C-alpha atoms as an extended CHARMM CRD file, in Angstrom:
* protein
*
        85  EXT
         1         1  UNK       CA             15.8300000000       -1.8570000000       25.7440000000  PROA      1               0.0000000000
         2         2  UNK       CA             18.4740000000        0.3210000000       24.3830000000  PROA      2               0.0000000000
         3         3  UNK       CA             18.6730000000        0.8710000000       20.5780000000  PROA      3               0.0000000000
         4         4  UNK       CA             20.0960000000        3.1410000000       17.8090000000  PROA      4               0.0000000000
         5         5  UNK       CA             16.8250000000        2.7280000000       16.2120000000  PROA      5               0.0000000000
         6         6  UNK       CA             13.8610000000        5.3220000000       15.8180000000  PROA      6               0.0000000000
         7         7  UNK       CA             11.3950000000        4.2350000000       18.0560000000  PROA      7               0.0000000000
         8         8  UNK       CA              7.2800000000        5.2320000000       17.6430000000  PROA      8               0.0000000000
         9         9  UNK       CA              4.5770000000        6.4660000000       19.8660000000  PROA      9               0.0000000000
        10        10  UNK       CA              0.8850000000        5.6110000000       18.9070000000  PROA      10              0.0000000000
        11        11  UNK       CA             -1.7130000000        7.0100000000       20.8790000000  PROA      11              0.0000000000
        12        12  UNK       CA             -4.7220000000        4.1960000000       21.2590000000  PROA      12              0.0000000000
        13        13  UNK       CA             -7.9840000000        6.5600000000       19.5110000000  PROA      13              0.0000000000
        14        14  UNK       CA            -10.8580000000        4.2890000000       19.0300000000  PROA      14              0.0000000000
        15        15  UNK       CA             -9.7650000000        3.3990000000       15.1930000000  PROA      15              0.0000000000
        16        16  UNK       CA             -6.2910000000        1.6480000000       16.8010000000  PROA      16              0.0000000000
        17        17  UNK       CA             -8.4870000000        0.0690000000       19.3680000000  PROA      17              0.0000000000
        18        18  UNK       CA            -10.3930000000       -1.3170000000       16.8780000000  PROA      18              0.0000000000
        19        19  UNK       CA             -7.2630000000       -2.4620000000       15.0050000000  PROA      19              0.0000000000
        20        20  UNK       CA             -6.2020000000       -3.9970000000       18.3500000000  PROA      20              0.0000000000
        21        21  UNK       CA             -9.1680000000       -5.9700000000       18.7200000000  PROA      21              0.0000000000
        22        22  UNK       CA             -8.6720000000       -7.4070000000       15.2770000000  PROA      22              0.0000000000
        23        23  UNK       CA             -5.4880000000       -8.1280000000       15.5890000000  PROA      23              0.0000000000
        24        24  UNK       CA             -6.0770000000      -10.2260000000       18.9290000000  PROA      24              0.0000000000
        25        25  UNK       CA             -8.3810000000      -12.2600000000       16.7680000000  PROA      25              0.0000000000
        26        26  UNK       CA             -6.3860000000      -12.5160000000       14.2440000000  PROA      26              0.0000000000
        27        27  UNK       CA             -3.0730000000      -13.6220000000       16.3120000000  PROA      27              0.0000000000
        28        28  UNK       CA             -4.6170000000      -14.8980000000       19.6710000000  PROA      28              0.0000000000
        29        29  UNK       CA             -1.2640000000      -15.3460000000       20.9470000000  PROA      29              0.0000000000
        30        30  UNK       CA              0.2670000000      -12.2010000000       20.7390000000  PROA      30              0.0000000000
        31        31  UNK       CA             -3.1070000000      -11.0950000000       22.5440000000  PROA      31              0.0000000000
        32        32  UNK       CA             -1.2230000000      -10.0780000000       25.8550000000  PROA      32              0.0000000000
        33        33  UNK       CA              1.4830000000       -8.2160000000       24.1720000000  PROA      33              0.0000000000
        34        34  UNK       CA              0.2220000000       -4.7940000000       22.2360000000  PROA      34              0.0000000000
        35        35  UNK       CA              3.4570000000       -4.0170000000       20.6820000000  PROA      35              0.0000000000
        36        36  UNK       CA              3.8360000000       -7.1990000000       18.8940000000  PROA      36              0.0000000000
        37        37  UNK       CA              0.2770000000       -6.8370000000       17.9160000000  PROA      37              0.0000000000
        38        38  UNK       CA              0.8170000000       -3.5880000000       16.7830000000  PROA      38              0.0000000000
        39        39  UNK       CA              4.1610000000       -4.7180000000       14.4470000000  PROA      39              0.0000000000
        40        40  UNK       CA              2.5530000000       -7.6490000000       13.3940000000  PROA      40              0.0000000000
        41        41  UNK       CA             -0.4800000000       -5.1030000000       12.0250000000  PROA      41              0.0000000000
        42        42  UNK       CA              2.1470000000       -2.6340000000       10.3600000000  PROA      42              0.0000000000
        43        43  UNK       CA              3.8040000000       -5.1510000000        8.9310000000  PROA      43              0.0000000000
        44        44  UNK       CA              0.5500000000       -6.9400000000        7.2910000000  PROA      44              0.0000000000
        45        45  UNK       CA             -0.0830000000       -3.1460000000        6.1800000000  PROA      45              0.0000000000
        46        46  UNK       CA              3.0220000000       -2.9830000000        4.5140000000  PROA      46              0.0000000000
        47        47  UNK       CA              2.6250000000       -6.0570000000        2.6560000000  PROA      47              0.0000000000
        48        48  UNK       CA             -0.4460000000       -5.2580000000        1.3760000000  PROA      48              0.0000000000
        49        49  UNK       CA              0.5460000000       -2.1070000000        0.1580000000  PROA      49              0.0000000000
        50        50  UNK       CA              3.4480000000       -3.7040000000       -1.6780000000  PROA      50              0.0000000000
        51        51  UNK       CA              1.1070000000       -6.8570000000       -2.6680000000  PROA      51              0.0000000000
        52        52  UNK       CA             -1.0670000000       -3.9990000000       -4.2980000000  PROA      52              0.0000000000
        53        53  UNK       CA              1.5810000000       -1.9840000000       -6.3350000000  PROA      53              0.0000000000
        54        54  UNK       CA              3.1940000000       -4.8030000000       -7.3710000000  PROA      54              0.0000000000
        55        55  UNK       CA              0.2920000000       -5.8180000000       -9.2570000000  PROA      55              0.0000000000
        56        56  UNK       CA             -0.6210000000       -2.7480000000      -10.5380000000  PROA      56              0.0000000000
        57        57  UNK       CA              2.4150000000       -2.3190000000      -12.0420000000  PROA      57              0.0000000000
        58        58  UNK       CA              2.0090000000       -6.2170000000      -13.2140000000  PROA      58              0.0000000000
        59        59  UNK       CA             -1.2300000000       -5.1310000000      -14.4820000000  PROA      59              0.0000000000
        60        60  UNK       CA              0.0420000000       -2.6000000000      -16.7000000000  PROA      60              0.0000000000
        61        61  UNK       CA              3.2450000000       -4.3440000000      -18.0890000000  PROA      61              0.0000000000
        62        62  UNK       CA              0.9250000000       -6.9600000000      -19.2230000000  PROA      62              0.0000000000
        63        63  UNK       CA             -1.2720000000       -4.4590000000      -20.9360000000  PROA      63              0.0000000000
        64        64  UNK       CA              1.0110000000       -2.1930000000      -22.3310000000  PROA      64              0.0000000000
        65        65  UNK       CA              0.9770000000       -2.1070000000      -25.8740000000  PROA      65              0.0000000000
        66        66  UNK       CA             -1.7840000000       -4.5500000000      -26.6990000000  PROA      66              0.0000000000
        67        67  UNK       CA             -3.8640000000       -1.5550000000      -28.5820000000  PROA      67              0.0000000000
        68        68  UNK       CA             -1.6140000000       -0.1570000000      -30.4570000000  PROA      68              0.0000000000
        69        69  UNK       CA             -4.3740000000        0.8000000000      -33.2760000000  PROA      69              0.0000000000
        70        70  UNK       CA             -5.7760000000        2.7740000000      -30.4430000000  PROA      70              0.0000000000
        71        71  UNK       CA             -2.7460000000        5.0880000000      -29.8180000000  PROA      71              0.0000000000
        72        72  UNK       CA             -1.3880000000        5.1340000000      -33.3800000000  PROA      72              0.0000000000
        73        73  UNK       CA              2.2710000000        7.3620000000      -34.0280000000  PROA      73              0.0000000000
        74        74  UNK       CA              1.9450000000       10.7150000000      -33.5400000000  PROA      74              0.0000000000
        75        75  UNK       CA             -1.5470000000       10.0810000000      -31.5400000000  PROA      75              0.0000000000
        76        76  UNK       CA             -0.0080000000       12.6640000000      -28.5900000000  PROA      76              0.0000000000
        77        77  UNK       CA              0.9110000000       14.9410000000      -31.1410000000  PROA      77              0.0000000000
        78        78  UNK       CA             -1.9480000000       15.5640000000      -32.3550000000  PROA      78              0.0000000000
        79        79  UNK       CA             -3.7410000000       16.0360000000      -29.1000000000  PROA      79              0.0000000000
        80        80  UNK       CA             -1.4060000000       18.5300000000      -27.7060000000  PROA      80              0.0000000000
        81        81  UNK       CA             -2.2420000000       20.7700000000      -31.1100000000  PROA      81              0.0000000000
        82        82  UNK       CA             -5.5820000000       21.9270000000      -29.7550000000  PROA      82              0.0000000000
        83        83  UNK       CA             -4.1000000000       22.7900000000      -26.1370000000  PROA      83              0.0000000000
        84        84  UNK       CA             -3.0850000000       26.2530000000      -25.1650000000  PROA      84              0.0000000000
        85        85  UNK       CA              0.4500000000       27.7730000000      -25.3190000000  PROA      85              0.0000000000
């Protein structure tokens, strides 16, 4: 099908296999058509990677600043006096 798009190649090692076979479990009816089980498996990817960072960085917003008695003012100054010039 024509398209301005970049389009991929993946070579099927055993670790995509593998990924395949999950994937047909996972969506039975996509089990005939590789590609779509191949999107469908970057696309879960991606989520999860965003799914992760976004709450990491929830994590840490939520945290941030809680101990300040910790880090008093002038905490990084005074570590950066023993370092070397």
């Amino acid at each position: 099908m024509p398209t301005t798009r970049r389009r991929h190649a993946i070579t099927e090692t055993d670790e995509i296999a593998q990924a395949l076979d999950a994937a047909r479990r996972t969506w039975p009816h996509l089990a005939d058509k590789p590609n779509e089980l191949l999107r469908q498996l970057i696309l879960t990817g991606e989520h999860a990677l965003t799914d992760a960072t976004e709450k990491r960085l929830q994590a840490i917003a939520s945290t941030s600043g809680m101990f300040p008695e910790a880090f008093p003012p002038g905490y990084l100054d005074d570590l950066r006096q023993d370092w070397p010039e």
